[in-house]
């Protein structure tokens, strides 16, 4: 079957994605340059359906009116939380502009929860401290348990007001890069079943996470790491792909997030014999130990056959026991999570043990950018006209471990920073559109439609996701990662024997899923190779065979994949500008120990 | 082992908006806590990869997976097999797309068309009130916020629009009404006049017959009808 480009569109700014990062960026551009033609693509049916809408807990920002908190403490917490792998120039920019961005949202109608004075209410979260770890602080503002939705509703409204053009269910499938310059994208319009070319002066990748690489994940169905795959395909590297965060308590089987609150109100984790096992792993902190430690404890129980298998979903888990807590706790302190258990596993937290297991949650790694979101190649040279922001990008604000509430902060701060950068660029470099030949998408999609064989996309996808959950998740060893790499090769071979039953292109979900499978395989490959390379443990990356952090790995990992499928690893220095600036508190920003 | 149910799903299939639906029957076995989205995925993987449907968050937060299940508009990601059997008293389920916009294929509708109604009421602050001082947030009393906060929880799943007997061409529909009502109640919006004109236009709240179907089907349990009634009474305190 032959595939052609149906039409060509031109615009000033093209954003691949319409989640929190994308919309904040678009709003910045349109507020300051109302005549700019901004086009944003989504994979979902409408921007509001983007994954940011599900973020619950809150967003960290130091209120300048707060006498107890200070921006330098937020910077320190982020640096320490990252296990000393965040870039300090980025940490500084984001933490310093946080409150300004909260006001931007509030002034435009976000419905933040309020205290009795009518000011913004604040919560505390794990890792939010004052005086460099001395005591907890209230640093997270929130909109009830719908903070991400608040950001989305507000910034979607603002871009709509300012005349953005959305192309929904329009999927970017190839970046048009020539001579280190990006000129736009080839996109598949799913509803119409057409391929179009979109030429732009600036292109921003804001495609979100990659959680679907793993079987159990809190991420939405569209999070197949497309942005990472797009740059890898273009021969550019991704950074720190091995840094994948697992939340200790995802609800079996969908993986829905059951928040930390369950443990802070007194929930007890139990294995198959109903033994409370956290005491064996963290005798003092027990259930209240940090996320990664609790995730490893649960995974160990499961690995040593002390877990339980859920009959419906065929997924191993442990129990969280909340039955001993007074009714009031269930009703007042954990109503949302209790309702999730009721709704998705039909269990009552008051009387039933509830099944949980570590669930893939967040990708710290991503497309390497500098502090203004300009995408870089493996030597640190920016690619002209190409930017990345949000979860798909690694600037890097989170290093090897993200603090809760720091992600949606990154969306709005980096979104606006990239927007401002693009505005400058549009001023300085107004160029005519250039139209390089696409290299990849035709042979790819024609191949998908022409292939024959009896393999099923769904089955290959679930084999890959189970493999990654079993071999390259919370625990990794040289042996498990190598095995995964081998099986990924086999799945790649078998993927060539998938035939697409549906031949009509409009709303052809099979064709899209076939393409997504390639992206998942590519992203999984980059995760495996980086995890194999990093013979140490740091943040969320834990190697059984190398359980400590090592100074020789005090750098970012860059992974590129060549046309033969061969992976190439290189390194990027960690920005240490806060440490190097000297002066008060600079010593806090050295390679400190991450202990809590 | 937990119980296994034998289910029959009868699904409306269409290649495009112009087709008349043909109803295709799928027999499937599933455990009690499988969700309807899991069933559709299993059909794709094991029986028929061409059956087309849509979802995103798969935990009731985005409103992508709305469809009619035995004529009731609901979120397919929130409905568990055993609850569905209890609710409808049968193990046979008919799945159809919401009829609020043209069908693109099978269970997927053209949501751009559906959203037109929401866009038309301007789902943003048209004329923002400047905050008390530069670099500050507005002060909003939490009791005042509490009064309208439920209307901010809408995820535009369009279940209410689908259930509303008045939600034909002339009425913009309950969720579009909510989107503008919330900004009448929000003290940060100064442009109330334009909003009133729309609310009391021939596409507005007077089309509502107070059947309360909207409140009844809303997966977010928002009392939509209460807000519509409030608008009908001219936003006088309840
Ligand atoms: C359940 C849950 C709760 C969370 N809670 C919090 C929290 O309380 N605080 C916090 O800080 N973080 C939280 N996070 C993390 C945070 O929500 C995400 O990291 C963040 O929302 C990602 O935003 P984004 O804008 O980068 O991407 P997204 O919001 O995922 O948007 C990506 C956009 O790109 C589009 N897209 C993707 N691929 C393509 C393509 N190929 N072509 C065209 N468009 C494409 C998508 O359709 C979408 O519009 C949570 C995450 C989860 C899963
Ligand atoms: S109460 Fe009014 S808006 Fe709600 S469903 Fe009935 S007619 Fe429609
Ligand atoms: S009011 Fe309820 S039913 Fe209607 S669109 Fe909003 S969430 Fe859905
Ligand atoms: S998929 Fe998001 S509400 Fe069902």
XYZ file of N, CA and C in Angstrom, chain A residues 349-556:
624
model
N -11.892 -0.470 52.156
C -10.676 -0.331 52.959
C -10.943 -0.551 54.450
N -12.209 -0.397 54.875
C -12.519 -0.587 56.292
C -12.462 -2.053 56.693
N -12.792 -2.948 55.761
C -12.889 -4.349 56.154
C -12.012 -5.290 55.328
N -11.489 -4.833 54.185
C -10.726 -5.736 53.325
C -9.256 -5.337 53.268
N -8.395 -6.361 53.063
C -7.007 -6.063 52.728
C -6.982 -5.615 51.271
N -6.162 -4.630 50.957
C -6.178 -4.088 49.590
C -4.878 -4.400 48.860
N -4.980 -4.844 47.588
C -3.803 -5.279 46.842
C -3.032 -4.118 46.210
N -1.749 -4.014 46.515
C -0.906 -2.969 45.915
C 0.429 -3.551 45.475
N 1.067 -2.894 44.542
C 2.424 -3.271 44.142
C 3.103 -2.054 43.514
N 4.444 -2.056 43.432
C 5.122 -0.928 42.804
C 4.640 -0.745 41.369
N 4.453 0.492 41.016
C 3.860 0.823 39.730
C 4.725 1.892 39.081
N 5.037 1.690 37.795
C 5.811 2.701 37.082
C 5.068 4.035 37.168
N 5.809 5.121 37.401
C 5.102 6.368 37.675
C 5.619 7.567 36.880
N 6.918 7.659 36.701
C 7.456 8.896 36.129
C 8.806 8.634 35.470
N 9.046 9.286 34.331
C 10.347 9.140 33.666
C 11.171 10.397 33.899
N 12.197 10.272 34.755
C 13.075 11.426 34.985
C 13.891 11.710 33.722
N 14.333 10.630 33.073
C 15.131 10.779 31.858
C 14.293 11.323 30.719
N 14.960 11.747 29.636
C 14.209 12.277 28.500
C 15.108 12.902 27.463
N 14.536 13.833 26.716
C 15.263 14.488 25.624
C 16.184 15.541 26.236
N 17.509 15.443 26.016
C 18.413 16.391 26.672
C 18.235 17.807 26.137
N 18.065 18.753 27.074
C 17.980 20.165 26.667
C 18.880 20.976 27.593
N 19.154 22.214 27.177
C 19.824 23.139 28.080
C 18.759 23.806 28.952
N 19.169 24.819 29.712
C 18.261 25.418 30.688
C 17.130 26.215 30.040
N 17.166 26.431 28.724
C 16.071 27.136 28.038
C 15.259 26.181 27.179
N 15.480 24.891 27.383
C 14.691 23.900 26.654
C 15.134 23.646 25.228
N 16.322 24.134 24.835
C 16.806 23.849 23.475
C 17.373 22.435 23.435
N 16.908 21.652 22.481
C 17.338 20.253 22.385
C 18.792 20.177 21.921
N 19.551 19.310 22.609
C 20.985 19.214 22.300
C 21.349 17.862 21.689
N 22.406 17.877 20.878
C 22.928 16.612 20.357
C 23.938 16.040 21.362
N 24.618 14.951 20.995
C 25.460 14.284 21.993
C 26.698 15.086 22.369
N 26.989 16.135 21.610
C 28.120 16.991 21.996
C 27.658 18.266 22.688
N 26.359 18.364 22.942
C 25.861 19.548 23.635
C 25.570 20.710 22.705
N 25.566 20.474 21.374
C 25.214 21.552 20.448
C 23.704 21.580 20.263
N 23.109 22.770 20.376
C 21.654 22.820 20.185
C 21.250 22.580 18.725
N 20.110 21.915 18.561
C 19.535 21.730 17.223
C 18.665 22.955 16.945
N 18.888 23.631 15.847
C 18.166 24.880 15.558
C 16.665 24.667 15.506
N 15.929 25.563 16.173
C 14.466 25.531 16.081
C 13.799 24.371 16.776
N 14.533 23.607 17.587
C 13.916 22.445 18.246
C 14.034 22.558 19.771
N 12.891 22.413 20.442
C 12.825 22.563 21.884
C 12.089 21.371 22.490
N 12.276 21.155 23.797
C 11.484 20.125 24.476
C 11.169 20.611 25.880
N 9.966 20.270 26.377
C 9.558 20.675 27.728
C 8.614 19.644 28.318
N 8.594 19.586 29.653
C 7.685 18.672 30.349
C 8.357 17.339 30.622
N 7.525 16.322 30.869
C 8.083 15.036 31.287
C 8.991 14.414 30.226
N 8.740 14.688 28.954
C 9.568 14.079 27.902
C 10.969 14.675 27.870
N 11.163 15.822 28.521
C 12.451 16.514 28.445
C 13.287 16.221 29.686
N 14.597 16.329 29.538
C 15.484 16.250 30.694
C 16.422 17.434 30.600
N 16.187 18.412 31.485
C 16.974 19.656 31.402
C 18.271 19.647 32.231
N 18.382 19.023 33.397
C 17.502 18.122 34.067
C 17.182 18.636 35.465
N 15.883 18.722 35.749
C 15.437 19.251 37.039
C 15.377 18.154 38.098
N 15.158 16.907 37.687
C 14.920 15.838 38.662
C 16.088 14.882 38.851
N 17.082 14.934 37.976
C 18.191 13.997 38.106
C 17.707 12.564 38.092
N 18.060 11.797 39.127
C 17.712 10.376 39.145
C 16.526 10.062 40.041
N 15.935 11.081 40.641
C 14.755 10.836 41.449
C 13.975 12.136 41.562
N 12.677 12.054 41.243
C 11.845 13.253 41.281
C 11.125 13.347 42.617
N 11.066 14.532 43.188
C 10.248 14.750 44.380
C 8.802 14.932 43.944
N 7.870 14.373 44.747
C 6.445 14.594 44.477
C 6.211 16.091 44.379
N 5.326 16.543 43.507
C 4.960 17.953 43.292
C 5.955 18.765 42.462
N 7.113 18.178 42.131
C 8.068 18.942 41.332
C 7.810 18.805 39.830
N 7.017 17.812 39.432
C 6.823 17.649 37.997
C 5.899 18.717 37.428
N 4.732 18.875 38.042
C 3.832 19.867 37.442
C 4.372 21.276 37.647
N 5.258 21.461 38.629
C 5.961 22.740 38.722
C 6.857 22.920 37.494
N 7.549 21.852 37.131
C 8.442 21.943 35.969
C 7.652 22.287 34.694
N 6.453 21.728 34.559
C 5.659 21.993 33.348
C 5.428 23.471 33.152
N 4.973 24.131 34.233
C 4.567 25.527 34.048
C 5.776 26.462 34.001
N 6.833 26.132 34.748
C 8.002 27.021 34.709
C 8.762 26.832 33.401
N 9.102 25.596 33.068
C 9.850 25.382 31.831
C 8.981 25.722 30.624
N 7.688 25.460 30.726
C 6.791 25.832 29.631
C 6.930 27.312 29.316
N 6.888 28.147 30.350
C 6.957 29.581 30.072
C 8.372 30.008 29.677
N 9.387 29.358 30.244
C 10.770 29.703 29.865
C 11.013 29.374 28.382
N 10.569 28.214 27.964
C 10.734 27.840 26.554
C 9.947 28.814 25.674
N 8.742 29.183 26.132
C 7.943 30.146 25.375
C 8.698 31.446 25.140
N 9.318 31.946 26.208
C 10.063 33.198 26.082
C 11.249 33.043 25.137
N 11.913 31.905 25.219
C 13.053 31.637 24.345
C 12.606 31.621 22.878
N 11.477 30.987 22.639
C 10.959 30.902 21.272
C 10.605 32.301 20.755
N 10.053 33.145 21.638
C 9.711 34.510 21.230
C 10.951 35.254 20.744
N 12.041 35.137 21.488
C 13.294 35.773 21.076
C 13.764 35.246 19.742
N 13.647 33.943 19.611
C 14.121 33.285 18.407
C 13.309 33.735 17.194
N 11.995 33.859 17.383
C 11.144 34.289 16.268
C 11.513 35.706 15.838
N 11.909 36.522 16.827
C 12.290 37.902 16.535
C 13.574 37.946 15.708
N 14.540 37.134 16.157
C 15.864 37.209 15.553
C 15.996 36.446 14.240
N 15.335 35.325 14.142
C 15.681 34.439 13.042
C 14.499 34.176 12.121
N 13.777 35.219 11.797
C 12.622 34.982 10.939
C 13.126 34.512 9.580
N 12.905 33.240 9.359
C 13.405 32.625 8.136
C 12.220 32.142 7.324
N 12.442 31.956 6.074
C 11.392 31.328 5.260
C 11.321 29.857 5.662
N 10.148 29.258 5.468
C 10.036 27.825 5.749
C 10.882 27.041 4.764
N 11.470 25.989 5.276
C 12.269 25.134 4.425
C 11.640 23.760 4.518
N 11.756 22.981 3.482
C 10.946 21.787 3.375
C 11.790 20.545 3.050
N 12.484 20.006 4.045
C 13.329 18.847 3.752
C 12.495 17.591 3.502
N 13.063 16.656 2.784
C 12.346 15.404 2.503
C 12.264 14.537 3.748
N 11.085 14.020 4.031
C 11.012 13.058 5.130
C 11.738 11.767 4.749
N 12.343 11.122 5.715
C 13.173 9.956 5.410
C 12.555 8.648 5.858
N 11.737 8.701 6.903
C 11.424 7.448 7.579
C 9.967 7.019 7.467
N 9.041 7.987 7.613
C 7.661 7.574 7.912
C 7.036 6.717 6.818
N 7.375 7.027 5.523
C 6.719 6.283 4.440
C 7.040 4.805 4.513
N 8.349 4.515 4.577
C 8.725 3.093 4.568
C 8.185 2.404 5.812
N 8.156 3.158 6.923
C 7.640 2.575 8.157
C 6.175 2.181 7.999
N 5.342 3.152 7.655
C 3.897 2.893 7.624
C 3.504 1.980 6.454
N 4.201 2.128 5.323
C 3.907 1.207 4.216
C 4.266 -0.211 4.644
N 5.374 -0.312 5.341
C 5.793 -1.619 5.860
C 4.741 -2.225 6.790
N 4.231 -1.413 7.716
C 3.219 -1.926 8.651
C 2.029 -2.496 7.875
N 1.621 -1.764 6.818
C 0.422 -2.169 6.089
C 0.683 -3.358 5.165
N 1.950 -3.503 4.732
C 2.260 -4.587 3.792
C 2.658 -5.884 4.480
N 3.133 -5.790 5.711
C 3.609 -6.999 6.397
C 2.517 -8.043 6.522
N 2.947 -9.311 6.542
C 1.954 -10.342 6.807
C 2.524 -11.316 7.823
N 1.655 -12.019 8.493
C 2.085 -12.960 9.524
C 1.016 -13.063 10.573
N 1.270 -13.860 11.596
C 0.191 -14.143 12.543
C 0.454 -13.556 13.929
N 1.453 -12.668 14.046
C 1.710 -12.079 15.356
C 0.652 -11.014 15.667
N 0.382 -10.829 16.986
C -0.612 -9.826 17.375
C 0.061 -8.669 18.110
N -0.329 -7.461 17.743
C 0.255 -6.261 18.380
C 0.042 -6.324 19.885
N -1.186 -6.648 20.294
C -1.521 -6.641 21.715
C -0.669 -7.625 22.499
N -0.442 -8.779 21.922
C 0.325 -9.796 22.644
C 1.803 -9.407 22.722
N 2.358 -8.889 21.635
C 3.760 -8.452 21.670
C 3.930 -7.309 22.667
N 2.954 -6.397 22.657
C 3.030 -5.268 23.578
C 3.004 -5.770 25.021
N 2.124 -6.701 25.318
C 2.089 -7.111 26.724
C 3.304 -7.971 27.074
N 3.866 -8.701 26.117
C 5.113 -9.430 26.428
C 6.238 -8.455 26.766
N 6.338 -7.380 25.978
C 7.387 -6.385 26.229
C 7.192 -5.737 27.596
N 5.953 -5.367 27.895
C 5.696 -4.644 29.134
C 5.927 -5.545 30.349
N 5.556 -6.821 30.230
C 5.802 -7.741 31.326
C 7.303 -7.956 31.502
N 8.007 -8.069 30.395
C 9.467 -8.243 30.431
C 10.130 -7.089 31.186
N 9.747 -5.858 30.838
C 10.376 -4.698 31.473
C 10.019 -4.649 32.959
N 8.778 -5.007 33.304
C 8.386 -5.015 34.714
C 9.148 -6.101 35.480
N 9.376 -7.235 34.841
C 10.081 -8.320 35.527
C 11.592 -8.091 35.613
N 12.179 -7.524 34.555
C 13.649 -7.543 34.459
C 14.321 -6.193 34.673
N 13.660 -5.110 34.365
C 14.368 -3.814 34.393
C 13.565 -2.766 35.161
N 12.937 -3.192 36.276
C 12.175 -2.168 36.990
C 12.871 -1.766 38.281
N 12.271 -2.105 39.412
C 12.806 -1.655 40.698
C 14.208 -2.217 40.957
N 14.400 -3.496 40.608
C 15.711 -4.127 40.738
C 16.268 -4.457 39.361
N 17.564 -4.272 39.198
C 18.201 -4.595 37.923
C 19.526 -5.275 38.195
N 19.886 -6.235 37.362
C 21.225 -6.828 37.438
C 21.732 -6.953 36.017
N 23.034 -7.158 35.891
C 23.608 -7.327 34.559
C 22.864 -8.435 33.818
N 22.597 -9.517 34.562
C 21.949 -10.671 33.935
C 20.526 -10.325 33.480
N 19.754 -9.690 34.372
C 18.356 -9.432 34.009
C 18.263 -8.445 32.851
N 19.142 -7.438 32.858
C 19.069 -6.439 31.779
C 19.489 -7.075 30.449
N 20.552 -7.891 30.491
C 21.021 -8.515 29.248
C 19.943 -9.414 28.665
N 19.265 -10.131 29.570
C 18.192 -10.994 29.101
C 17.096 -10.160 28.422
N 16.781 -9.030 29.057
C 15.737 -8.162 28.480
C 16.149 -7.697 27.085
N 17.420 -7.307 26.938
C 17.871 -6.810 25.622
C 17.683 -7.892 24.558
N 18.009 -9.129 24.939
C 17.851 -10.226 23.982
C 16.387 -10.428 23.577
N 15.519 -10.442 24.589
C 14.102 -10.673 24.283
C 13.526 -9.513 23.472
N 13.985 -8.296 23.760
C 13.496 -7.147 22.978
C 13.831 -7.344 21.501
N 15.048 -7.849 21.227
C 15.414 -8.155 19.835
C 14.432 -9.132 19.208
N 14.108 -10.169 19.970
C 13.169 -11.170 19.434
C 11.800 -10.547 19.147
N 11.350 -9.713 20.096
C 10.032 -9.087 19.892
C 10.083 -8.183 18.656
N 11.219 -7.492 18.493
C 11.376 -6.634 17.313
C 11.245 -7.451 16.022
N 11.883 -8.604 15.999
C 11.780 -9.494 14.826
C 10.333 -9.896 14.587
N 9.701 -10.332 15.686
C 8.319 -10.821 15.541
C 7.371 -9.708 15.112
N 7.707 -8.477 15.512
C 6.834 -7.354 15.140
C 6.757 -7.207 13.621
N 7.747 -7.693 12.915
C 7.716 -7.673 11.449
C 6.683 -8.633 10.885
N 6.161 -9.504 11.725
C 5.163 -10.480 11.245
C 3.746 -10.163 11.739
N 3.532 -8.885 12.018
C 2.175 -8.466 12.387
C 1.462 -8.022 11.114
N 0.276 -8.533 10.888
C -0.457 -7.956 9.757
C -1.632 -7.143 10.295
N -1.903 -6.048 9.621
C -2.955 -5.141 10.057
C -4.248 -5.555 9.369
N -5.246 -5.947 10.167
C -6.491 -6.461 9.590
C -7.281 -5.347 8.911
N -7.212 -4.167 9.511
C -8.017 -3.052 9.051
C -7.257 -2.273 7.982
N -7.788 -2.211 6.752
C -7.038 -1.569 5.670
C -7.426 -0.112 5.469
N -8.528 0.306 6.048
C -8.917 1.705 5.859
C -8.150 2.590 6.839
N -7.650 3.713 6.359
C -6.829 4.554 7.225
C -7.600 5.385 8.262
N -8.809 5.899 7.970
C -9.470 6.720 8.987
C -9.707 5.950 10.298
N -9.325 6.579 11.398
C -9.471 6.020 12.746
C -8.980 4.565 12.790
N -7.821 4.361 12.207
C -7.257 3.013 12.211
C -6.408 2.847 13.468
N -7.013 2.311 14.511
C -6.292 2.258 15.794
C -5.181 1.200 15.763
N -5.356 0.177 14.930
C -4.308 -0.853 14.833
C -3.001 -0.266 14.312
N -3.149 0.561 13.264
C -1.955 1.132 12.639
C -1.190 1.986 13.648
N -1.948 2.762 14.420
C -1.309 3.608 15.417
C -0.638 2.750 16.493
N -1.326 1.697 16.909
C -0.756 0.848 17.956
C 0.490 0.107 17.463
N 0.513 -0.193 16.180
C 1.696 -0.838 15.608
C 2.892 0.118 15.676
N 2.607 1.388 15.363
C 3.659 2.412 15.425
C 4.109 2.624 16.879
N 3.131 2.655 17.784
C 3.468 2.821 19.205
C 4.345 1.676 19.692
N 4.066 0.470 19.197
C 4.876 -0.681 19.616
C 6.352 -0.446 19.267
N 6.619 0.092 18.092
C 7.998 0.411 17.720
C 8.607 1.428 18.688
N 7.805 2.422 19.074
C 8.305 3.430 20.015
C 8.626 2.809 21.367
N 7.728 1.946 21.838
C 7.948 1.295 23.131
C 9.231 0.469 23.076
N 9.432 -0.228 21.970
C 10.631 -1.069 21.831
C 11.898 -0.209 21.836
N 11.819 0.925 21.148
C 12.989 1.803 21.064
C 13.305 2.420 22.430
N 12.279 2.888 23.118
C 12.497 3.497 24.431
C 13.003 2.431 25.418
N 12.406 1.228 25.360
C 12.848 0.146 26.241
C 14.316 -0.183 25.971
N 14.702 -0.181 24.704
C 16.095 -0.454 24.354
C 17.018 0.573 24.985
N 16.636 1.845 24.922
C 17.507 2.881 25.490
C 17.577 2.745 27.013
N 16.458 2.394 27.640
C 16.459 2.206 29.102
C 17.425 1.074 29.460
N 17.320 -0.040 28.753
C 18.154 -1.215 29.057
C 19.638 -0.907 28.898
N 20.007 -0.278 27.791
C 21.438 -0.044 27.560
C 22.013 0.925 28.584
N 21.261 1.937 28.933
C 21.760 2.882 29.935
C 21.845 2.205 31.298
N 20.859 1.358 31.607
C 20.854 0.672 32.905
C 22.015 -0.313 33.005
N 22.362 -0.888 31.868
C 23.484 -1.832 31.840
C 24.805 -1.091 32.029
N 24.884 0.071 31.396
C 26.097 0.893 31.463
C 26.344 1.391 32.890
N 25.298 1.794 33.567
C 25.461 2.448 34.865
C 25.634 1.406 35.962
N 26.883 1.033 36.195
C 27.187 -0.015 37.173
C 27.291 0.617 38.560
N 26.194 1.134 39.010
C 26.093 1.733 40.336
C 24.601 1.840 40.647
N 24.266 2.292 41.856
C 22.871 2.571 42.177
C 22.746 4.044 42.530
N 21.730 4.678 41.953
C 21.559 6.118 42.144
C 20.083 6.424 41.999
N 19.516 7.096 43.004
C 18.099 7.450 42.923
C 17.255 6.229 42.621
N 16.434 6.345 41.583
C 15.503 5.265 41.258
C 16.172 4.099 40.524
N 17.416 4.285 40.094
C 18.116 3.206 39.379
C 18.870 2.348 40.397
N 18.389 1.123 40.625
C 19.020 0.269 41.626
C 19.556 -1.005 41.005
N 20.882 -1.182 41.113
C 21.518 -2.397 40.605
C 21.859 -3.282 41.789
N 21.227 -4.473 41.859
C 21.550 -5.453 42.893
C 23.036 -5.750 42.941
N 23.641 -5.782 41.741
C 25.057 -6.156 41.676
C 25.992 -4.980 41.952
N 25.467 -3.774 41.994
C 26.277 -2.598 42.355
C 25.420 -1.689 43.232
N 25.227 -2.053 44.495
C 24.206 -1.367 45.305
C 24.558 0.037 45.803
N 25.777 0.546 45.550
C 26.066 1.900 46.062
C 26.234 2.907 44.941
N 26.132 4.182 45.327
C 26.398 5.259 44.378
C 27.910 5.415 44.253
N 28.398 5.635 43.033
C 29.837 5.744 42.823
C 30.185 7.078 42.159
N 31.270 7.713 42.655
C 31.651 9.021 42.101
C 31.976 8.963 40.615
N 32.485 7.819 40.151
C 32.849 7.750 38.730
C 31.623 7.878 37.806
N 30.425 7.747 38.395
C 29.204 7.922 37.586
C 28.518 9.259 37.874
N 29.260 10.209 38.399
C 28.686 11.538 38.613
C 28.534 12.274 37.283
N 27.695 11.758 36.420
C 27.404 12.416 35.143
C 26.080 11.877 34.612
N 25.556 12.539 33.601
C 24.352 12.052 32.917
C 24.754 11.027 31.861
